[in-house]
Coordinates of C-alpha atoms in Angstrom, one line a residue:
M1 CA 89.4 -287.2 170.3
K2 CA 87.2 -289.6 171.6
K3 CA 86.0 -293.2 169.9
T4 CA 82.6 -294.3 169.7
I5 CA 81.3 -297.7 169.7
F6 CA 77.7 -298.0 168.2
I7 CA 76.1 -301.0 169.2
L8 CA 73.6 -301.9 166.2
I9 CA 72.8 -305.6 167.4
P10 CA 74.2 -308.0 170.1
F11 CA 78.0 -308.1 169.7
A12 CA 78.1 -306.3 166.6
L13 CA 80.5 -303.5 165.9
M14 CA 80.7 -300.8 163.2
F15 CA 84.4 -300.3 162.4
K16 CA 85.2 -297.3 160.0
F17 CA 88.9 -297.0 158.5
S18 CA 90.3 -293.9 157.3
N19 CA 90.7 -294.3 153.3
A20 CA 92.6 -292.2 151.5
Q21 CA 91.7 -291.1 147.8
T22 CA 93.9 -292.4 145.0
P23 CA 93.7 -290.0 141.9
I24 CA 93.5 -291.2 138.2
S25 CA 93.8 -289.7 134.8
Y26 CA 91.9 -290.9 131.9
T27 CA 93.2 -290.7 128.1
A28 CA 90.6 -288.8 125.7
D29 CA 89.7 -290.9 122.7
N30 CA 89.2 -288.3 119.7
T31 CA 87.9 -290.7 117.2
N32 CA 84.1 -290.8 115.4
F33 CA 82.2 -293.5 117.0
E34 CA 78.3 -293.7 117.3
N35 CA 76.3 -292.6 120.1
P36 CA 72.5 -292.7 120.6
E37 CA 70.3 -289.5 119.9
R38 CA 72.9 -287.7 118.1
G39 CA 75.1 -286.9 115.5
F40 CA 74.6 -287.1 111.7
M41 CA 71.4 -288.8 109.9
H42 CA 70.3 -290.0 106.5
Y43 CA 67.1 -288.8 105.1
S44 CA 64.5 -291.2 104.3
D45 CA 61.0 -290.9 103.2
T46 CA 57.7 -292.5 101.5
H47 CA 54.7 -291.5 99.8
T48 CA 51.2 -293.2 99.0
T49 CA 51.4 -291.8 95.5
S50 CA 53.4 -294.8 94.9
S51 CA 54.2 -298.2 96.4
Y52 CA 55.2 -298.1 100.3
T53 CA 59.3 -297.8 100.6
P54 CA 59.9 -299.4 103.5
L55 CA 62.9 -299.0 105.9
S56 CA 65.9 -301.7 105.1
L57 CA 67.2 -303.3 108.4
S58 CA 70.8 -303.7 106.2
T59 CA 70.6 -299.7 105.3
L60 CA 70.4 -299.1 109.1
Q61 CA 72.8 -301.2 109.9
S62 CA 75.5 -300.3 107.6
Y63 CA 75.0 -296.1 108.5
R64 CA 76.1 -297.4 112.2
S65 CA 78.9 -299.9 111.3
Q66 CA 80.2 -297.4 108.2
E67 CA 79.3 -294.1 109.1
K68 CA 78.9 -294.2 113.1
M69 CA 75.3 -293.1 112.9
S70 CA 72.4 -293.8 115.7
V71 CA 69.7 -291.6 114.3
I72 CA 67.2 -291.8 110.7
W73 CA 65.0 -289.3 109.9
R74 CA 61.9 -290.7 108.7
N75 CA 59.3 -288.6 106.5
F76 CA 55.8 -290.1 105.8
Y77 CA 53.9 -288.7 103.1
M78 CA 50.2 -289.4 103.1
E79 CA 49.1 -287.8 99.7
S80 CA 46.3 -290.2 99.6
F81 CA 44.5 -289.3 102.9
T82 CA 44.1 -285.3 102.7
N83 CA 40.0 -286.2 102.9
S84 CA 39.9 -289.6 104.8
A85 CA 41.3 -291.7 107.3
I86 CA 44.7 -293.4 107.3
S87 CA 44.2 -296.9 105.8
S88 CA 45.1 -299.8 108.2
A89 CA 47.7 -301.0 105.7
Y90 CA 49.8 -297.4 105.8
L91 CA 49.6 -298.0 109.6
D92 CA 50.8 -301.5 109.7
N93 CA 53.7 -300.5 107.4
I94 CA 54.7 -297.4 109.8
K95 CA 54.5 -299.8 112.6
Q96 CA 57.2 -302.2 110.7
D97 CA 59.4 -299.3 110.1
L98 CA 59.7 -298.7 113.7
N99 CA 60.1 -302.2 114.0
I100 CA 63.3 -301.8 111.6
V101 CA 64.4 -299.0 113.6
R102 CA 64.1 -301.0 116.7
Q103 CA 66.0 -304.2 115.2
A104 CA 68.8 -301.9 114.3
G105 CA 69.4 -300.0 117.5
F106 CA 68.5 -296.4 116.1
K107 CA 66.4 -293.5 117.1
V108 CA 64.3 -292.3 114.4
V109 CA 63.3 -288.0 114.0
M110 CA 59.8 -288.7 112.5
R111 CA 57.5 -285.7 110.5
F112 CA 54.3 -286.4 108.8
A113 CA 52.9 -284.6 105.6
Y114 CA 50.4 -284.4 103.1
T115 CA 52.5 -283.4 100.1
S116 CA 55.9 -282.0 98.7
D117 CA 54.3 -280.3 96.1
G118 CA 55.3 -276.6 96.2
S119 CA 52.7 -275.2 93.9
S120 CA 49.7 -273.4 94.8
P121 CA 46.9 -274.5 95.8
Y122 CA 48.5 -276.2 98.2
K123 CA 47.8 -280.1 99.0
D124 CA 47.8 -280.1 102.3
A125 CA 44.9 -281.0 104.7
P126 CA 42.3 -279.5 106.5
K127 CA 42.6 -279.0 110.5
S128 CA 39.6 -281.6 111.1
I129 CA 41.6 -284.3 109.0
V130 CA 44.9 -283.4 110.8
L131 CA 43.2 -283.8 114.2
Q132 CA 41.9 -287.4 113.2
H133 CA 45.0 -288.6 111.8
I134 CA 47.0 -287.7 115.0
S135 CA 44.7 -289.4 117.1
Q136 CA 44.7 -292.5 114.6
L137 CA 48.7 -292.2 115.2
K138 CA 48.4 -291.9 119.0
Q139 CA 48.7 -295.7 119.4
I140 CA 51.7 -296.2 117.5
L141 CA 53.5 -293.0 118.7
Q142 CA 53.1 -294.1 122.5
S143 CA 54.3 -297.6 121.9
N144 CA 57.3 -296.4 120.2
S145 CA 58.0 -293.2 122.1
D146 CA 60.7 -295.4 123.6
I147 CA 63.0 -295.1 120.0
I148 CA 61.5 -291.7 119.0
L149 CA 64.1 -289.3 119.2
T150 CA 61.8 -286.3 118.6
L151 CA 58.4 -285.7 116.6
Q152 CA 58.6 -282.9 114.3
S153 CA 55.2 -281.0 114.4
G154 CA 55.0 -281.5 110.1
F155 CA 51.5 -282.3 109.0
I156 CA 50.7 -278.6 108.2
G157 CA 52.1 -277.1 104.7
V158 CA 54.3 -278.0 102.0
W159 CA 56.8 -280.7 103.5
G160 CA 55.2 -280.5 107.2
E161 CA 57.4 -277.1 107.3
W162 CA 54.3 -274.8 108.4
Y163 CA 54.5 -272.1 105.5
Y164 CA 53.0 -273.1 102.2
S165 CA 49.6 -274.2 103.5
S166 CA 45.8 -273.9 102.0
Y167 CA 44.5 -274.6 105.6
F168 CA 46.1 -272.8 108.1
G169 CA 47.5 -269.6 106.3
C170 CA 50.6 -268.8 104.5
A171 CA 53.0 -266.0 105.3
C172 CA 53.5 -265.5 101.7
N173 CA 50.2 -263.8 101.3
G174 CA 50.9 -261.7 104.5
P175 CA 50.8 -262.0 108.3
L176 CA 49.2 -265.1 109.9
S177 CA 46.3 -264.1 111.4
A178 CA 45.1 -264.8 115.2
Q179 CA 42.7 -267.8 114.0
N180 CA 45.9 -269.2 111.9
Y181 CA 47.9 -269.2 114.8
K182 CA 45.1 -270.7 117.1
D183 CA 44.4 -273.4 114.6
R184 CA 48.2 -274.1 114.6
K185 CA 48.2 -274.6 118.1
E186 CA 45.4 -277.0 118.5
V187 CA 47.4 -279.4 116.4
L188 CA 50.7 -278.7 118.2
D189 CA 48.8 -278.9 121.5
S190 CA 47.1 -282.5 120.0
L191 CA 50.8 -283.7 119.5
L192 CA 52.0 -282.9 122.7
S193 CA 49.1 -284.8 124.1
V194 CA 49.5 -288.0 122.2
M195 CA 53.4 -288.2 123.3
P196 CA 54.7 -289.3 126.7
V197 CA 56.2 -285.6 128.7
T198 CA 59.6 -287.2 128.2
R199 CA 59.3 -286.4 124.5
M200 CA 59.7 -283.2 123.1
V201 CA 57.7 -282.0 119.6
L202 CA 59.5 -279.7 117.2
V203 CA 58.3 -276.5 115.3
R204 CA 59.9 -274.9 112.1
T205 CA 60.5 -271.4 113.7
P206 CA 60.7 -269.6 117.2
V207 CA 57.9 -267.0 116.4
Q208 CA 55.5 -269.7 115.9
K209 CA 56.3 -271.0 119.6
A210 CA 56.4 -267.4 120.7
T211 CA 52.7 -266.4 119.5
M212 CA 51.3 -269.4 120.3
Y213 CA 52.5 -269.5 123.6
N214 CA 52.6 -265.5 124.4
L215 CA 56.1 -265.5 124.7
Q216 CA 58.4 -262.2 124.8
M217 CA 61.6 -263.1 122.7
P218 CA 64.2 -263.2 124.0
K219 CA 63.6 -262.9 128.0
D220 CA 60.9 -265.6 128.0
T221 CA 63.4 -268.5 127.1
L222 CA 64.0 -271.5 128.9
T223 CA 66.1 -271.7 132.1
K224 CA 67.6 -274.2 134.2
N225 CA 64.7 -274.4 136.6
T226 CA 62.0 -274.2 133.9
A227 CA 63.5 -277.1 131.9
Y228 CA 62.7 -280.7 131.7
N229 CA 59.6 -280.0 133.9
G230 CA 56.9 -281.9 131.3
S231 CA 55.5 -278.4 130.8
S232 CA 54.4 -277.7 127.0
L233 CA 57.1 -274.8 126.8
S234 CA 59.7 -277.1 128.0
R235 CA 58.9 -279.9 125.5
I236 CA 58.8 -277.7 122.5
G237 CA 62.0 -277.6 120.4
Y238 CA 63.2 -276.5 117.2
Y239 CA 64.0 -278.1 113.5
N240 CA 66.0 -275.7 111.3
D241 CA 65.7 -276.5 107.7
C242 CA 67.7 -274.0 106.1
F243 CA 70.5 -274.0 108.5
L244 CA 73.6 -271.3 107.6
V245 CA 72.2 -270.2 103.9
A246 CA 71.6 -267.0 105.1
A247 CA 72.2 -264.5 107.9
D248 CA 68.6 -265.6 108.7
D249 CA 68.3 -269.1 108.0
Y250 CA 65.2 -268.4 106.2
T251 CA 64.0 -268.9 109.4
Y252 CA 64.3 -266.1 111.9
N253 CA 62.4 -262.3 111.4
D254 CA 64.2 -260.4 113.6
T255 CA 67.6 -262.1 114.2
T256 CA 68.6 -259.7 117.1
L257 CA 65.5 -261.2 119.1
E258 CA 65.0 -264.6 118.0
K259 CA 68.6 -266.0 117.7
P260 CA 69.1 -265.4 121.2
F261 CA 65.7 -266.8 122.5
T262 CA 66.4 -269.8 120.2
A263 CA 70.1 -270.2 121.7
G264 CA 68.9 -269.9 125.4
D265 CA 66.1 -272.3 125.1
S266 CA 68.2 -274.8 123.3
K267 CA 70.3 -275.2 125.9
Y268 CA 67.4 -277.6 127.1
L269 CA 65.9 -278.6 123.9
A270 CA 66.1 -280.1 120.8
M271 CA 67.8 -278.5 117.8
G272 CA 68.3 -280.5 114.7
G273 CA 67.5 -280.3 110.9
E274 CA 69.7 -279.5 107.7
T275 CA 71.4 -277.1 105.3
C276 CA 69.7 -276.0 102.4
G277 CA 72.4 -274.5 100.3
D278 CA 76.2 -273.1 100.4
N279 CA 76.8 -269.6 101.2
S280 CA 80.6 -269.2 102.1
T281 CA 80.0 -266.2 104.2
F282 CA 77.5 -268.4 106.6
T283 CA 78.7 -271.9 105.7
N284 CA 82.3 -271.6 106.4
C285 CA 84.0 -273.6 109.0
I286 CA 84.8 -270.8 111.6
N287 CA 81.0 -269.5 111.4
A288 CA 79.2 -272.8 111.0
Q289 CA 81.0 -274.1 114.3
K290 CA 80.2 -271.1 116.2
E291 CA 76.7 -271.1 115.2
L292 CA 76.4 -275.0 115.8
A293 CA 77.8 -274.3 119.3
R294 CA 75.6 -271.4 119.8
M295 CA 72.2 -272.9 119.0
H296 CA 73.2 -276.5 120.6
W297 CA 72.6 -278.5 117.7
C298 CA 71.8 -282.1 118.1
Y299 CA 71.5 -283.9 114.9
L300 CA 71.7 -282.9 111.0
N301 CA 70.7 -284.6 107.8
V302 CA 73.8 -285.3 106.0
D303 CA 72.0 -286.1 102.6
Y304 CA 71.2 -282.1 102.1
H305 CA 72.9 -279.8 101.2
K306 CA 75.9 -281.8 99.8
S307 CA 77.7 -278.6 98.9
V308 CA 77.6 -277.8 102.7
Y309 CA 79.3 -281.0 103.5
D310 CA 81.6 -280.8 100.4
R311 CA 83.0 -277.5 101.9
W312 CA 83.2 -278.7 105.6
K313 CA 85.5 -281.8 104.3
S314 CA 87.3 -279.0 101.9
E315 CA 88.2 -276.8 104.9
G316 CA 88.9 -279.6 107.3
C317 CA 86.0 -279.2 110.4
Y318 CA 83.4 -282.2 108.8
D319 CA 85.0 -284.5 111.4
V320 CA 84.9 -282.1 114.2
I321 CA 81.5 -281.1 113.7
A322 CA 80.7 -285.0 113.3
N323 CA 82.4 -285.5 117.0
K324 CA 80.4 -282.6 118.6
L325 CA 77.0 -282.9 117.1
G326 CA 74.8 -283.6 120.5
Y327 CA 76.7 -284.4 123.5
R328 CA 80.0 -285.6 123.7
Y329 CA 81.4 -286.5 127.3
K330 CA 84.7 -287.3 128.4
L331 CA 86.4 -288.1 131.7
I332 CA 89.5 -286.1 132.5
S333 CA 90.2 -287.6 135.8
G334 CA 89.0 -288.9 139.1
S335 CA 89.7 -290.0 142.8
F336 CA 89.0 -292.9 144.4
P337 CA 89.0 -294.7 147.8
T338 CA 90.5 -298.4 148.0
S339 CA 87.9 -299.7 150.1
V340 CA 84.7 -299.2 152.0
K341 CA 82.8 -300.9 154.5
Q342 CA 79.3 -302.3 154.3
G343 CA 76.9 -299.9 155.2
Q344 CA 79.1 -296.8 154.7
N345 CA 79.2 -294.2 152.2
L346 CA 81.4 -294.9 148.9
S347 CA 82.5 -290.9 148.1
F348 CA 84.5 -290.2 144.8
Q349 CA 84.7 -287.9 142.5
L350 CA 85.0 -287.4 138.5
T351 CA 86.3 -284.5 136.6
M352 CA 84.0 -284.8 133.2
K353 CA 83.8 -282.3 130.3
N354 CA 81.0 -282.1 127.8
E355 CA 82.9 -281.3 124.4
G356 CA 79.6 -281.4 122.5
Y357 CA 77.1 -278.7 121.2
A358 CA 74.3 -280.0 123.7
R359 CA 73.0 -281.7 126.4
P360 CA 71.3 -285.2 125.8
I361 CA 67.5 -284.9 124.5
N362 CA 65.8 -287.2 126.4
P363 CA 66.3 -288.4 129.8
R364 CA 69.0 -290.7 130.7
K365 CA 70.0 -293.2 133.5
A366 CA 73.3 -292.5 135.6
E367 CA 74.3 -295.7 137.6
L368 CA 77.4 -296.7 139.5
V369 CA 77.7 -300.4 138.6
L370 CA 79.9 -302.2 141.3
R371 CA 81.0 -305.8 139.3
N372 CA 82.3 -308.6 141.8
T373 CA 85.8 -309.6 140.5
A374 CA 85.4 -312.9 141.3
N375 CA 82.0 -314.1 140.2
Q376 CA 80.8 -311.1 138.1
Q377 CA 78.0 -310.6 140.1
E378 CA 76.8 -306.6 140.0
F379 CA 74.7 -304.0 141.8
K380 CA 73.8 -300.6 140.6
F381 CA 73.4 -297.5 142.6
D382 CA 72.1 -294.3 141.0
M383 CA 74.4 -291.2 141.0
N384 CA 72.5 -288.3 140.4
G385 CA 70.2 -288.1 143.3
N386 CA 67.1 -286.2 142.1
T387 CA 68.6 -283.8 139.8
D388 CA 68.1 -284.5 136.0
V389 CA 70.7 -286.7 134.3
R390 CA 70.8 -283.6 131.7
L391 CA 71.4 -280.9 134.3
W392 CA 73.7 -283.1 136.8
L393 CA 76.2 -284.2 133.9
P394 CA 78.4 -281.2 132.3
A395 CA 76.9 -278.5 130.1
P396 CA 77.5 -278.1 126.7
G397 CA 81.5 -277.2 126.3
S398 CA 82.0 -277.4 129.8
T399 CA 83.8 -279.0 132.5
A400 CA 82.6 -280.3 135.9
V401 CA 83.3 -282.0 138.8
L402 CA 81.2 -284.7 139.9
S403 CA 80.5 -285.5 143.7
I404 CA 79.2 -288.9 143.9
N405 CA 78.1 -290.1 147.5
I406 CA 76.7 -293.5 148.0
T407 CA 75.7 -295.7 150.8
I408 CA 77.1 -299.4 150.4
P409 CA 74.4 -301.8 151.7
Q410 CA 75.0 -303.7 154.8
S411 CA 73.9 -306.8 152.5
L412 CA 76.8 -306.2 149.8
P413 CA 79.1 -309.4 149.7
Q414 CA 82.2 -308.5 150.9
G415 CA 85.1 -308.8 148.1
Q416 CA 86.8 -307.0 145.1
Y417 CA 84.4 -304.7 143.2
E418 CA 85.1 -303.2 139.6
L419 CA 83.7 -299.4 139.1
L420 CA 81.8 -298.8 135.9
L421 CA 79.6 -296.0 134.6
N422 CA 76.3 -296.9 133.2
L423 CA 74.6 -293.9 131.1
A424 CA 71.4 -296.2 129.8
D425 CA 68.1 -295.2 128.4
P426 CA 65.7 -295.1 131.3
F427 CA 63.1 -297.2 129.0
P428 CA 63.0 -300.5 130.4
S429 CA 62.7 -301.9 126.5
L430 CA 66.1 -300.1 126.0
Y431 CA 67.9 -300.1 129.2
N432 CA 69.9 -303.3 128.8
N433 CA 70.9 -302.7 125.0
P434 CA 74.4 -301.3 124.7
Y435 CA 73.4 -299.2 121.2
Y436 CA 71.4 -296.8 123.3
S437 CA 73.5 -296.4 126.0
I438 CA 76.2 -293.2 126.2
R439 CA 80.0 -293.8 125.1
L440 CA 82.3 -291.7 126.9
A441 CA 85.4 -290.3 124.9
N442 CA 87.9 -292.1 126.4
T443 CA 90.4 -294.9 125.4
N444 CA 90.1 -298.1 127.2
T445 CA 86.5 -297.6 129.0
W446 CA 83.9 -298.9 126.7
E447 CA 82.4 -302.2 127.3
S448 CA 80.5 -303.0 123.8
N449 CA 78.8 -305.9 125.2
S450 CA 77.4 -304.2 128.4
G451 CA 77.3 -300.6 127.5
Y452 CA 79.2 -299.6 130.7
N453 CA 82.0 -297.4 131.0
K454 CA 84.9 -298.6 132.9
L455 CA 86.2 -296.3 135.6
S456 CA 89.6 -298.0 135.9
R457 CA 89.3 -298.6 139.4
N458 CA 88.7 -301.7 141.5
I459 CA 87.1 -301.2 145.5
Q460 CA 87.4 -303.4 148.3
V461 CA 84.0 -303.9 150.3
D462 CA 84.6 -305.1 153.8
I463 CA 82.7 -306.5 156.3
S464 CA 81.2 -304.2 158.7
T465 CA 82.7 -304.9 162.0
G466 CA 80.9 -301.9 164.1
I467 CA 83.8 -300.1 165.8
E468 CA 84.3 -296.5 164.4
E469 CA 87.8 -295.2 164.3
N470 CA 88.4 -291.7 164.9
K471 CA 91.1 -289.8 163.1
D472 CA 93.8 -289.0 165.5
D473 CA 97.1 -287.0 166.0
F474 CA 99.2 -289.9 167.6
K475 CA 101.3 -292.4 165.6
L476 CA 100.4 -295.8 166.2
N477 CA 102.1 -298.5 164.1
L478 CA 101.3 -302.3 163.9
F479 CA 103.6 -304.9 162.0
P480 CA 103.3 -307.4 160.5
N481 CA 99.6 -307.3 159.3
P482 CA 98.4 -310.0 158.5
V483 CA 100.2 -311.7 161.4
K484 CA 100.8 -315.4 162.1
N485 CA 101.6 -315.1 165.9
S486 CA 102.7 -312.0 167.7
I487 CA 102.3 -308.3 166.6
H488 CA 104.4 -305.7 167.5
V489 CA 102.8 -302.4 168.1
S490 CA 104.6 -298.8 168.9
S491 CA 103.1 -295.3 169.6
N492 CA 104.8 -291.9 170.2
E493 CA 102.7 -291.9 173.8
P494 CA 102.8 -294.7 176.2
I495 CA 100.0 -297.6 175.2
L496 CA 98.0 -298.3 178.3
S497 CA 96.5 -301.7 177.2
V498 CA 95.1 -303.6 174.2
D499 CA 91.8 -305.4 173.6
V500 CA 91.2 -308.0 170.8
F501 CA 87.6 -308.4 169.6
N502 CA 86.3 -311.0 166.9
I503 CA 84.2 -309.2 164.3
Y504 CA 80.9 -310.1 166.0
G505 CA 82.4 -307.9 169.2
S506 CA 83.1 -310.7 171.2
L507 CA 86.2 -309.7 173.5
M508 CA 88.8 -312.4 172.9
M509 CA 91.9 -311.5 175.1
S510 CA 93.0 -308.4 177.1
K511 CA 96.6 -307.0 177.6
D512 CA 97.9 -304.3 180.0
I513 CA 101.3 -302.5 178.4
G514 CA 102.2 -299.3 180.1
K515 CA 104.9 -298.2 177.8
Q516 CA 105.5 -297.3 173.7
E517 CA 106.1 -300.5 172.3
S518 CA 105.2 -303.9 173.1
D519 CA 104.8 -307.3 171.2
V520 CA 101.2 -308.7 171.6
E521 CA 101.2 -312.8 171.4
L522 CA 97.8 -313.6 169.4
S523 CA 98.7 -317.3 168.2
T524 CA 96.2 -318.6 170.2
L525 CA 93.7 -316.8 168.1
A526 CA 92.0 -318.7 164.8
Q527 CA 92.3 -317.3 161.3
G528 CA 90.2 -314.3 160.6
V529 CA 90.0 -310.8 161.2
Y530 CA 90.1 -308.8 164.5
I531 CA 89.6 -305.4 165.9
L532 CA 92.3 -304.2 168.1
R533 CA 91.6 -301.3 170.6
F534 CA 94.2 -299.7 172.1
K535 CA 94.3 -297.2 174.9
I536 CA 96.4 -294.2 174.7
N537 CA 96.2 -291.8 177.4
S538 CA 92.5 -290.9 177.6
T539 CA 91.5 -291.9 174.3
Q540 CA 90.7 -295.1 172.8
F541 CA 92.1 -296.5 168.9
F542 CA 91.0 -299.0 166.8
R543 CA 92.7 -300.8 164.0
K544 CA 91.9 -304.0 161.9
I545 CA 94.0 -306.7 161.7
S546 CA 94.0 -310.1 159.7
K547 CA 95.2 -313.5 161.5
E548 CA 96.9 -316.3 159.4

């Protein structure tokens, strides 16, 4: 095999060293800890029929510290505005609530509604008012979209659940008309238009989505190729407010069609909500965990229904569900080189499992961080290429081997670097806030101050010297290295000669050898790094040494 010297600049050489991979195994952390955009959440609402009830920063902080939560569900009831614009005072109160959410490091599931009174006539608002209010809320929703986990479609009907409505039809009186669905779609499309394409809007049932967008269930479910592309269909998820109360969850008309459709859709969409009553046939731990996994549940309201959560605690699955709602990534093993040269590829593998029920709901960064161990300077590199991180990371319940290839810049300073994984929120306003970074379920890896996950490996970045070393079948041994005066070289074939270059490519000395081993005198060389070129038969071989 023949060696090639690439001249990049005068007297500059590129030297590539073979570098074996070293394995590492990681230890799982089975405790419950908070992670962004997932898990159990508390419910909170405010009404215009009484004085505004603001969110409390200290309450949210206690949810995080004591209950390991990162999500709050906030319903805004607007009883006083069914025939008028939303008041500026109410809009200001919404802004203040979202500011509290931000200060607490939370994300919010939002819903707007006009009534919680289930008596007829239903006290929701006409379409013209709904659309006017959505327009009024546009600026608030857009400027706070970074901390909005999902926006529930709301607005229509009692509780904003799209059922008991005086203006958009009520299935309690028979099938909805084509006009009813047209009006509902106009509201949903308006909500989608005021939110960034990176955010999802949730509907109450799959029939609503399928009917409004002419989908056939179950075949028109999202796929990996149609997910996360910014289309309306890729942004319409689900909130189920009666999970496990019956075989149909008071949500599905035809479970044989709608459940498979929802299960397929929710692989790539948000699924959240609450239970509404205990039914041991369906709420028992075995069935509950099966359905949570099947429908890829991301978050659940822990305040309703208490009887269901009491059952899960008594049957022993509550803590398991707390861990598995949404995503839960853990490292299993890794394989890393010990060094890399400037301008070359750093290649390694991570084996990771997603033990959760779902993927992350919103976009996410995946960065390799190289932190210089001497001065703590950090350098970051995207790990996932052009693949959406939600598809690059393991799917729910699966294990994947992630192969990472990153080009180390020629300008990266030489030195020892710690390797870390950063799964940060891509919004600039949240990117540096560790509350919004994903923590892996491994022991001794999480850095709470930075939001990074340690990969428990260091790597040496060496100066690029310009000579590229080939792999060979000859045995070529050198010792000692580092060297003070002379170095002993030996091979299983006669060594014809050796040339010594400095790191800039200048020839410092040459020696004819003509035998299988010899001592090479280097005492006249200054301290530093040198490249030795050996000629054996018709092949050239290169080795790096340090001169003390």
